[in-house]
Coordinates of C-alpha atoms and ligand atoms in Angstrom, one line a residue:
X1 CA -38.3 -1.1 20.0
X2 CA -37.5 -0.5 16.6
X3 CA -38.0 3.0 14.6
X4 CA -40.5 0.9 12.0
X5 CA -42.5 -1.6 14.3
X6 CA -45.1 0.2 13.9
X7 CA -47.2 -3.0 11.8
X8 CA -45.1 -5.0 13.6
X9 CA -46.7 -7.7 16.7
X10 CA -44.0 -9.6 17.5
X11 CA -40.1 -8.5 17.8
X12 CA -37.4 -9.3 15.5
X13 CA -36.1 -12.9 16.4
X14 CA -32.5 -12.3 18.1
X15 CA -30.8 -14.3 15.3
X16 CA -32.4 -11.7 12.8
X17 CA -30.8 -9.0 14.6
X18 CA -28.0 -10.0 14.4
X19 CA -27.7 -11.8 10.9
X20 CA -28.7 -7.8 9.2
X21 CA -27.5 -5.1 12.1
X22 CA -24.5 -3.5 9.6
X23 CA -23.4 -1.8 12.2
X24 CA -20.1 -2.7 12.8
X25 CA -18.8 -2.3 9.4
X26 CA -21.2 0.9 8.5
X27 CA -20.6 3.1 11.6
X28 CA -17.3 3.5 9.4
X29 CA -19.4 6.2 7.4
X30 CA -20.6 8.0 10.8
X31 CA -19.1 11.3 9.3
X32 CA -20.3 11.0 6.0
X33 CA -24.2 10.3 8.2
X34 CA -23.7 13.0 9.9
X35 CA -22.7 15.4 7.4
X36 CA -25.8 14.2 5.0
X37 CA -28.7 14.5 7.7
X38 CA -26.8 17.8 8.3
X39 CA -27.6 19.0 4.6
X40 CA -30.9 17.2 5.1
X41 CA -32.2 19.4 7.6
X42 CA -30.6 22.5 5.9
X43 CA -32.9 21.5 3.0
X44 CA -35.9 20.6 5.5
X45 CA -35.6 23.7 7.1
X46 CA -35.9 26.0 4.2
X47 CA -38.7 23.7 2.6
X48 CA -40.6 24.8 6.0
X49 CA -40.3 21.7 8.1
X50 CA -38.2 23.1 10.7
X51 CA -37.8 26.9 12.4
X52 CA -34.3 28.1 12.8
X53 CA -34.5 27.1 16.1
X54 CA -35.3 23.9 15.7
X55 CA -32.9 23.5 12.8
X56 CA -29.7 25.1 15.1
X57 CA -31.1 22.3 17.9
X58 CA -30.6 19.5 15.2
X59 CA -27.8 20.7 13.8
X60 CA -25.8 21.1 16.8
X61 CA -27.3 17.8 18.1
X62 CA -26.0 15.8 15.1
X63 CA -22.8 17.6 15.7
X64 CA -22.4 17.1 19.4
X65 CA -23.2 13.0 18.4
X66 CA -20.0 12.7 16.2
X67 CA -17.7 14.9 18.4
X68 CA -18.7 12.1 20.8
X69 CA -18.9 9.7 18.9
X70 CA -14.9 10.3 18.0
X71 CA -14.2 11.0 21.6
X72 CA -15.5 7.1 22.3
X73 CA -18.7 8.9 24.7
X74 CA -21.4 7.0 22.0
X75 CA -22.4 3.2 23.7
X76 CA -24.6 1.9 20.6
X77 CA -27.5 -0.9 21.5
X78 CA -27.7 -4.1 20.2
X79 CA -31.3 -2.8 18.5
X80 CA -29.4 -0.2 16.3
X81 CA -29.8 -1.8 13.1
X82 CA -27.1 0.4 11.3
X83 CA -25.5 3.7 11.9
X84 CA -28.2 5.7 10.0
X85 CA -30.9 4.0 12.7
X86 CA -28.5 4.7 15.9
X87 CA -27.4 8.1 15.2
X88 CA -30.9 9.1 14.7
X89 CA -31.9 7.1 17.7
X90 CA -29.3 8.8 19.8
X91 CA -30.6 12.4 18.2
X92 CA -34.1 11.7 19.0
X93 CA -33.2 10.9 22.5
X94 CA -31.1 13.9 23.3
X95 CA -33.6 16.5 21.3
X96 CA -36.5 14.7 21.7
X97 CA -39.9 15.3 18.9
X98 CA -37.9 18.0 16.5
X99 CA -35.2 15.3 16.4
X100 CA -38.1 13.1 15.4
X101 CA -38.9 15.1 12.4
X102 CA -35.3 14.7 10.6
X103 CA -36.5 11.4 8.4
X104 CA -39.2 13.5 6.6
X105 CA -39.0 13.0 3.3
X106 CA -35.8 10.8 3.0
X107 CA -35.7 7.0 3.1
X108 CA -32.8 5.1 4.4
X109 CA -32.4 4.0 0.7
X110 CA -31.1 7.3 -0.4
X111 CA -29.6 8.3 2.8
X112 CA -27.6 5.2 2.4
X113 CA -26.9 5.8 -1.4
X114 CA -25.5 8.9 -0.4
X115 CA -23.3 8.2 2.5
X116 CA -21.4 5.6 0.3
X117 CA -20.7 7.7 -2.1
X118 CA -19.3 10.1 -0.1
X119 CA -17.3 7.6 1.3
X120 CA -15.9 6.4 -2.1
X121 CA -15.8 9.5 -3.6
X122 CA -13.5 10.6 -0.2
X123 CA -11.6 7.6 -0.1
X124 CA -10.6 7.6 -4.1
X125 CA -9.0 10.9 -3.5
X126 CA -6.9 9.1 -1.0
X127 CA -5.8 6.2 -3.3
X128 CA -5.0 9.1 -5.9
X129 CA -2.8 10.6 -3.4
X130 CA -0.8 7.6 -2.6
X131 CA -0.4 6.5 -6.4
X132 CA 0.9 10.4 -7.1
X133 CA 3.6 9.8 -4.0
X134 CA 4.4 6.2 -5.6
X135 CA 4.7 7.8 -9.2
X136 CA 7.0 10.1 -6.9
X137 CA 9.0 7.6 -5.4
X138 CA 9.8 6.2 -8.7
X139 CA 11.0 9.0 -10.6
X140 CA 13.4 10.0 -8.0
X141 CA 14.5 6.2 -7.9
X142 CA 14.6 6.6 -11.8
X143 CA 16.9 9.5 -10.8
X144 CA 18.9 8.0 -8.9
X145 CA 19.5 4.8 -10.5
X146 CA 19.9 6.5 -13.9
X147 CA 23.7 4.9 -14.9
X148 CA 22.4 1.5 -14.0
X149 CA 22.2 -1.0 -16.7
X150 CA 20.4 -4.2 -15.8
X151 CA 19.8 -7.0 -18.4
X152 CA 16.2 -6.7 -19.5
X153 CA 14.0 -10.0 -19.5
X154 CA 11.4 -11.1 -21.4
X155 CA 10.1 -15.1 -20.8
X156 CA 12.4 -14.7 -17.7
X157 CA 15.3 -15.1 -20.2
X158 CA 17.8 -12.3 -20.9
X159 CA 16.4 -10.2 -24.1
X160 CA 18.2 -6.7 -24.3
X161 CA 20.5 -4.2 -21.6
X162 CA 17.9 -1.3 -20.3
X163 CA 18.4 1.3 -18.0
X164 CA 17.0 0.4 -14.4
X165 CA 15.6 3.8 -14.6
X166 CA 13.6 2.7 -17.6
X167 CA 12.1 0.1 -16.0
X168 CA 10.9 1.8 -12.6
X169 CA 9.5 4.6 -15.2
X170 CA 7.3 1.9 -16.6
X171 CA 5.7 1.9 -13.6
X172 CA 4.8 5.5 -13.6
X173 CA 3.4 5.6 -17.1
X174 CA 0.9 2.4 -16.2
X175 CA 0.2 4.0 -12.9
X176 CA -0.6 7.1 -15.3
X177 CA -3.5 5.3 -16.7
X178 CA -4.9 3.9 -13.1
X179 CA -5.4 8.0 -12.7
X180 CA -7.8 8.2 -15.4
X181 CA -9.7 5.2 -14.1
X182 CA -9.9 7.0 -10.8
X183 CA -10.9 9.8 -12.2
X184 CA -13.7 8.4 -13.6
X185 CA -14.7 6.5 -10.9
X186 CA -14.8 9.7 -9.2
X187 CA -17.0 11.2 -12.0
X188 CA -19.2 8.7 -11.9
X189 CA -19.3 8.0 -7.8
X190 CA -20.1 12.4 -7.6
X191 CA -23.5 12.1 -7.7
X192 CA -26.1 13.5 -5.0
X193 CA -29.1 11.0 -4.5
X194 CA -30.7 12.6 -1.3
X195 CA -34.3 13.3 -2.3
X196 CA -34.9 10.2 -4.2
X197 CA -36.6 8.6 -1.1
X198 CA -36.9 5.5 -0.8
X199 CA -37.9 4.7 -4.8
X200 CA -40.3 7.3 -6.3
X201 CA -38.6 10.7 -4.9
X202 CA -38.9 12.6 -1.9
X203 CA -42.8 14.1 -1.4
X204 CA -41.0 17.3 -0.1
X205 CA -39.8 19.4 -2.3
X206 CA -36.2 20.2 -1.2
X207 CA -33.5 21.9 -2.9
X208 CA -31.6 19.2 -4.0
X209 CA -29.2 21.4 -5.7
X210 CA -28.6 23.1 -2.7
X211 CA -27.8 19.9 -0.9
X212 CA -25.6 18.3 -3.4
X213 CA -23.6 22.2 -3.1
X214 CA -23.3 21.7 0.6
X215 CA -21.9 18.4 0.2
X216 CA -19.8 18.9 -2.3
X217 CA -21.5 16.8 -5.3
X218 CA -20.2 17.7 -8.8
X219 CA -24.3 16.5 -9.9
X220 CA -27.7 15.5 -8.9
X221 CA -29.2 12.0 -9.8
X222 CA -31.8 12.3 -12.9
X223 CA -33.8 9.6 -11.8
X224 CA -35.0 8.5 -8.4
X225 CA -34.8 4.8 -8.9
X226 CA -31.2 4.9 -10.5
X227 CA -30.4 6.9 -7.2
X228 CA -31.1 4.4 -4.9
X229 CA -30.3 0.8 -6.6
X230 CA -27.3 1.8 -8.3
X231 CA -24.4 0.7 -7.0
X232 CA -22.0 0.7 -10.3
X233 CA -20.1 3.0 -8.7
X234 CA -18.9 0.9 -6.0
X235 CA -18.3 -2.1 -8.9
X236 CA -15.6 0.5 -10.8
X237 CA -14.1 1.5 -7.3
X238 CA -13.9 -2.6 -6.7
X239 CA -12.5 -2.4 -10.4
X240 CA -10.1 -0.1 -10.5
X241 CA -8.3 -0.9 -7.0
X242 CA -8.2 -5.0 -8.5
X243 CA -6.5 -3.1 -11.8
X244 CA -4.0 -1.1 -9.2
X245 CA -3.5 -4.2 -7.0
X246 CA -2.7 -6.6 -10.3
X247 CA -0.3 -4.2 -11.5
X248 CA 1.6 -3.4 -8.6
X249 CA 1.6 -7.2 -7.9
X250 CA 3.7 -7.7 -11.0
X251 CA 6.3 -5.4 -10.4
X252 CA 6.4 -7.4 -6.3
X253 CA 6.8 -10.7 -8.7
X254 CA 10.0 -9.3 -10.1
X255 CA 11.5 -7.8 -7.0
X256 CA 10.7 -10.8 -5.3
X257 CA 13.3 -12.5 -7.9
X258 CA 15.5 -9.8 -8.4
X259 CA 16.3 -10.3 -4.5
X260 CA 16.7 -14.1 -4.7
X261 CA 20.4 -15.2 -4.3
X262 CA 20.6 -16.3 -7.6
X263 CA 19.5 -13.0 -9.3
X264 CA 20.9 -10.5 -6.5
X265 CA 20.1 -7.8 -8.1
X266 CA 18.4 -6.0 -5.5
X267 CA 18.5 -6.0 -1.3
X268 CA 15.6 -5.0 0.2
X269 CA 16.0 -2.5 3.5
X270 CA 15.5 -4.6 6.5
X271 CA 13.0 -2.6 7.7
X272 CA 10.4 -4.4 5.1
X273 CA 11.7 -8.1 5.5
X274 CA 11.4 -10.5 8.0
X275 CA 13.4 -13.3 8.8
X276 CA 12.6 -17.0 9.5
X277 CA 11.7 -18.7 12.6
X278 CA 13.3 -21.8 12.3
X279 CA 16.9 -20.5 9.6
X280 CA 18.7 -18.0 11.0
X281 CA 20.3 -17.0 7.6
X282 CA 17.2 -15.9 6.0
X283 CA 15.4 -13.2 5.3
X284 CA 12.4 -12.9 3.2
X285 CA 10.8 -10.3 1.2
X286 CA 7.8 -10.2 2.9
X287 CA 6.1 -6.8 2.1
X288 CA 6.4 -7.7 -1.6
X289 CA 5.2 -11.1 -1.5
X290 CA 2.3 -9.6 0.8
X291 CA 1.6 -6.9 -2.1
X292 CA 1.7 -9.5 -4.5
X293 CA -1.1 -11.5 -2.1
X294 CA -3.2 -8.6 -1.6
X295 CA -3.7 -8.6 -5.6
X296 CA -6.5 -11.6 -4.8
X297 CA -8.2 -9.9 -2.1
X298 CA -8.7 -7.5 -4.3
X299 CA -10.4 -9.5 -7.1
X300 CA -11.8 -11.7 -4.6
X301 CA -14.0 -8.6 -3.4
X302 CA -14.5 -7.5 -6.9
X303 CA -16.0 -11.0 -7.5
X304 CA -18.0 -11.1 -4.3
X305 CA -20.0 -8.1 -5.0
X306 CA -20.3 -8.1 -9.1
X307 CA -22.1 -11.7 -7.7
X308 CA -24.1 -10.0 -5.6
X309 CA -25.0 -7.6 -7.2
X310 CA -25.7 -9.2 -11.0
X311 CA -29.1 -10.7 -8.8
X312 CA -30.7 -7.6 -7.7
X313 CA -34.1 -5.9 -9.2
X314 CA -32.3 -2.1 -10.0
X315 CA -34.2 -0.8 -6.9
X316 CA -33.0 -0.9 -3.4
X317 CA -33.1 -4.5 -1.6
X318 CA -31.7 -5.4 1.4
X319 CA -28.7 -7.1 -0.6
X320 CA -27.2 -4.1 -1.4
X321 CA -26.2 -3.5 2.6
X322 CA -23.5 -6.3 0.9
X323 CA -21.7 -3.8 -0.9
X324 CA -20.2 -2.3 2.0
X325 CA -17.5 -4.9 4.0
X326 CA -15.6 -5.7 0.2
X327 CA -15.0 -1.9 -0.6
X328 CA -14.2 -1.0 2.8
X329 CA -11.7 -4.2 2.6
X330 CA -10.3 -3.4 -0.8
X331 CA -10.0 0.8 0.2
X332 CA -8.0 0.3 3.4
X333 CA -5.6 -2.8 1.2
X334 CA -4.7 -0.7 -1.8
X335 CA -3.6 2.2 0.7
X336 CA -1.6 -0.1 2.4
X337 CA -0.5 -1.5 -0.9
X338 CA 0.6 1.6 -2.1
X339 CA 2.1 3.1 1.5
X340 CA 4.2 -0.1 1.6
X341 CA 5.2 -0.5 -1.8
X342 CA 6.5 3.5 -2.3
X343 CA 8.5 2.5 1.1
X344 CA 9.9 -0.4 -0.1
X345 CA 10.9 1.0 -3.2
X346 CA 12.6 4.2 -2.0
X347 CA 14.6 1.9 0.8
X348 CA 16.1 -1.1 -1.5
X349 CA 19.1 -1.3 -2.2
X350 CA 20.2 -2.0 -6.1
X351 CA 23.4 -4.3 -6.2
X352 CA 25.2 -3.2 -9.0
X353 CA 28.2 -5.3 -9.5
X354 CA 26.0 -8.7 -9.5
X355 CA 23.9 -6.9 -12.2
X356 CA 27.5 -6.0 -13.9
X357 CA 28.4 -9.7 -13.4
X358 CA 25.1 -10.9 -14.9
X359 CA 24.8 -9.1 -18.0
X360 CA 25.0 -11.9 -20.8
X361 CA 27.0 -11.0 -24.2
X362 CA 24.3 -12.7 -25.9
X363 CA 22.3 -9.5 -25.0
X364 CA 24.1 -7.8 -28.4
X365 CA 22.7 -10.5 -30.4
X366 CA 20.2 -7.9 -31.8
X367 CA 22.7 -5.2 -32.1
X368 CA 24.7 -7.6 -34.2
X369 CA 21.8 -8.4 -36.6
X370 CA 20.9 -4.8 -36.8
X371 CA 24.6 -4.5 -38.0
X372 CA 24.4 -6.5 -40.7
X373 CA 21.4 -4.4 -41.6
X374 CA 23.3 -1.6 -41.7
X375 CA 25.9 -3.2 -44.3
X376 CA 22.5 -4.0 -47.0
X377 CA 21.2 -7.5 -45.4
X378 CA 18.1 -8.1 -45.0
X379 CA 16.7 -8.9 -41.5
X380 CA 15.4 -12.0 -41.8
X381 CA 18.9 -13.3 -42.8
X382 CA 21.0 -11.3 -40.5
X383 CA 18.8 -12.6 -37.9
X384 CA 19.7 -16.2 -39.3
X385 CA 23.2 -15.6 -39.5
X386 CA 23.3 -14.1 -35.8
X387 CA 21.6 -17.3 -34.6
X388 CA 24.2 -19.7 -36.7
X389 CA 26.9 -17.5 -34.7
X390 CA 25.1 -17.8 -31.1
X391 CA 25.0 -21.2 -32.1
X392 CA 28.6 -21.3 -32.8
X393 CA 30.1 -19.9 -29.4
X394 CA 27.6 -22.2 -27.4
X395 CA 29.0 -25.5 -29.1
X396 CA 32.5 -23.9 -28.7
X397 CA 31.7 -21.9 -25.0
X398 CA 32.8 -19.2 -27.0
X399 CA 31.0 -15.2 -25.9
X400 CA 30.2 -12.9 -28.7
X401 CA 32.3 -10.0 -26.7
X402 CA 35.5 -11.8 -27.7
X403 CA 35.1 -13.6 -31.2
X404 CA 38.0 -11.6 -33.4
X405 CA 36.9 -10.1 -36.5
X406 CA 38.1 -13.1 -39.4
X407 CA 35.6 -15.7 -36.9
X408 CA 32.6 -13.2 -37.9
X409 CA 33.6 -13.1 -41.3
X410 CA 33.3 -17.0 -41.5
X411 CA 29.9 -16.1 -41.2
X412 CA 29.3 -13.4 -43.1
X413 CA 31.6 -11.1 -44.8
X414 CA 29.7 -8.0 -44.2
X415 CA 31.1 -7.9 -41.1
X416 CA 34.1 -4.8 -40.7
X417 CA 36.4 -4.2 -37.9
X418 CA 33.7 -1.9 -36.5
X419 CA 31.9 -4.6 -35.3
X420 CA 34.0 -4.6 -32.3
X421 CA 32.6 -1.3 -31.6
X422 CA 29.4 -3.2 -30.4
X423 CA 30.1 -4.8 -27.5
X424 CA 29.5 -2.0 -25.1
X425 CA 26.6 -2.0 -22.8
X426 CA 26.2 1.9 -22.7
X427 CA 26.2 2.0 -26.7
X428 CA 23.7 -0.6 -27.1
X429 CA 21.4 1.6 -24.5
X430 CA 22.1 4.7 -26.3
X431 CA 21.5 3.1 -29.8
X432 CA 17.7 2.9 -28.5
X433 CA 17.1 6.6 -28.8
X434 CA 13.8 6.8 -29.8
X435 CA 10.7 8.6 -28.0
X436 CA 9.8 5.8 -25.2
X437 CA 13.2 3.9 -25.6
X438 CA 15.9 2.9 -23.4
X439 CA 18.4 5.6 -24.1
X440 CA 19.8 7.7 -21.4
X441 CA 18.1 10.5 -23.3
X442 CA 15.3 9.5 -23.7
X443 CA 15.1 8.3 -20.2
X444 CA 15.9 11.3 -19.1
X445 CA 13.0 13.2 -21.7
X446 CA 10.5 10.7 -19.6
X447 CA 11.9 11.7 -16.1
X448 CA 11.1 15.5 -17.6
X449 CA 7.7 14.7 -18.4
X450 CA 7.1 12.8 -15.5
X451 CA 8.2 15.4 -13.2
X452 CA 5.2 17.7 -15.0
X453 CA 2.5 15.4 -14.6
X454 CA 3.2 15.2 -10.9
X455 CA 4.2 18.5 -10.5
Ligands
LIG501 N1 -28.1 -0.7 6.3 C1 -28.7 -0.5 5.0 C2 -27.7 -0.7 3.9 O1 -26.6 -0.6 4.2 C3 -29.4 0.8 5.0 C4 -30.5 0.9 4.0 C5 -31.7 0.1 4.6 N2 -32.8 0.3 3.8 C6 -33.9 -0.4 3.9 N3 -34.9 -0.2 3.2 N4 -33.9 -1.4 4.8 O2 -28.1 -0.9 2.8

């Protein structure tokens, strides 16, 4: 028996049944059901289709569904198509006709519209939370690894000394930006469809405003057929949590070298590694390397459902049911993304004599070509003349930290005895002291202005 086989002569084929019951991924949004039909028959009541009596029995019914429901006392059947059919199935039985009165007025289509965006809307508050305690973890590892001067890479090749604090702080500003795009996916997710029916809008003329209040939707859909095929909301969620997912999967890529033997820069706690099964020496950074897999099960979803949905006529159609499974997926990864990641980050351990040992003279090289700046040279030469000296020590294994002044005058003679001054890592740091640079200072203006945007 199913709720429209009223037209119907013969019974959906078992196959059928089971190839569209969305159950099992959409009894997920039981709450989000429950508190809809609640605001539904709020509406209903006041539009005249229940008494209060009827209304407390339907209310207290839909309440009494998902207190069991959460206490395991709900058995679904194998005829509930999805958890908008069962939970009024299960209603109808326990209150009988006034239970059967709830649908009036609403279609599935916006009923489903509306518990997914509810969903969303909840679970992007979440993600926002767990990127504020990441941004978190990394200033107060930017705190504590303030003194700690790591070579800086570009092309994997060592370009210029930066703070370590810098570079976890890089993080915080990008993760700055993912905000915003939660935010707007919020804006644009916080909109009430209920009352759009099933295409044309509801024939009962509810309060929609009211509903949307009692819900807690910042707006009401404008147009009934927008309400229920839209599902751009879900598409920017998909987006943003690929854009999160990407990012953070970068920074895993360099932790993941960083903690190699032959970089050693870093240790990460045992408590998120895990060793091998056959080498007993090993132990891998597996939560990074995970975090950095996650990134294409993010995009993957992304893909799956920007495909799905580029087909579809902008009303509802059955297609859309597809939306569900890939944000779920990509809602309940990013928080475990961004759970795991903070931990790992707050737990490694930075090894700073192998950074010490690592640091490469050849990291001055700019700071020597700026010097000759500062005597009258133009760049592009200094920069030449740099080079011809880089050159030189390689040919002789010779390190820029310990040519004497008269071998840099063979080159040019701009260069002074306070050239010698140079070669210390702290000064070429502090020489960056410019708003977003590498100084201590202004490291330590970002911390500052970090601290008030999480505050
Ligand atoms: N389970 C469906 C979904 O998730 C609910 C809406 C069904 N609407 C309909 N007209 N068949 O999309």
């Amino acid at each position: 028996m199913k709720m429209w086989d009223g037209r119907f002569s013969k019974q959906s084929d078992k196959l059928m049944e089971q190839f569209h019951n969305s159950l099992p991924f959409d009894k997920k949004m039981i709450e989000e059901d429950i508190d809809g039909s609640i605001a539904w028959a709020h509406a209903l009541s006041k539009a005249g289709v229940f008494s209060e009596k009827e209304l407390s029995l339907v209310v207290k019914g839909l309440e009494e569904i998902l207190d069991d429901y959460n206490n395991g006392k709900i058995s679904f059947l194998p005829g509930d198509e999805d958890i908008h059919m069962a939970v009024e199935r299960i209603l109808i039985e326990r209150i009988g006709e006034t239970g059967a009165r709830l649908h009036t007025g609403r279609s599935r289509n916006d009923q489903v519209a509306t518990d997914i965006r509810l969903y969303v809307k909840k679970s992007l508050g979440r993600i926002n939370f767990l990127v504020v305690n990441l941004q978190k973890v990394l200033v107060e590892r930017a705190k504590r690894d303030l003194d700690i001067i790591i070579p800086g890479f570009t092309h994997l090749q060592q370009a210029q000394p930066i703070l370590l604090a810098h570079y976890w702080l890089s993080l915080f500003f990008l993760l700055e930006r993912e905000k915003k795009r939660i935010n707007n996916a919020v804006t644009n997710t916080d909109i009430m469809p209920l009352g759009a029916g099933a295409i044309a809008g509801s024939g009962f003329n509810v309060d929609r405003t009211a509903i949307a209040r009692e819900l807690g939707f910042g707006s009401v859909s404008q147009n009934s057929i927008d309400a229920v095929g839209s599902r751009d909301f879900i598409l920017e969620t998909l987006s943003v949590i690929t854009s999160i997912g990407i990012h953070i999967s970068r920074y895993a890529e360099d932790l993941i070298i960083w903690s190699s033997r032959e970089f050693g820069f870093i240790e990460l706690d045992d408590a998120w590694s895990t060793g091998s099964s056959m080498m007993p020496q090993k132990k891998n950074p597996d939560s990074v390397e995970l975090i950095r897999g996650k990134s294409g099960r993010f995009l993957g979803n992304y893909t799956r459902f920007a495909t799905v949905l580029k087909g579809v006529g902008l009303t509802y159609y059955k297609d859309l049911q597809e939306d569900k499974e890939p944000v779920f997926d990509s809602i309940e990864q990013i928080c475990l993304v961004l759970d795991v990641f903070s931990r790992v980050i707050e737990t490694l351990a930075v090894k700073t004599e192998n950074i010490q040992k690592d640091l490469d003279p050849f990291l001055l090289a700019t700071d020597l070509a700026d010097y000759l700046v500062r005597k009258g040279m133009p760049f592009r030469m200094s920069h030449k003349v740099i080079g011809k000296i880089v050159a030189y020590c390689i040919e002789f294994s010779r390190q820029l930290d310990t040519m004497g002044l008269d071998e840099f005058r063979k080159f040019s003679d701009l260069f002074e005895n306070d050239v010698l001054e140079l070669f210390s890592w702290r000064g070429a740091v502090d020489r960056r002291n410019i708003e977003g640079g590498t100084s201590k200072e202004s490291v330590l203006n970002q911390i500052k202005l970090a601290h008030e945007l999480v505050k």
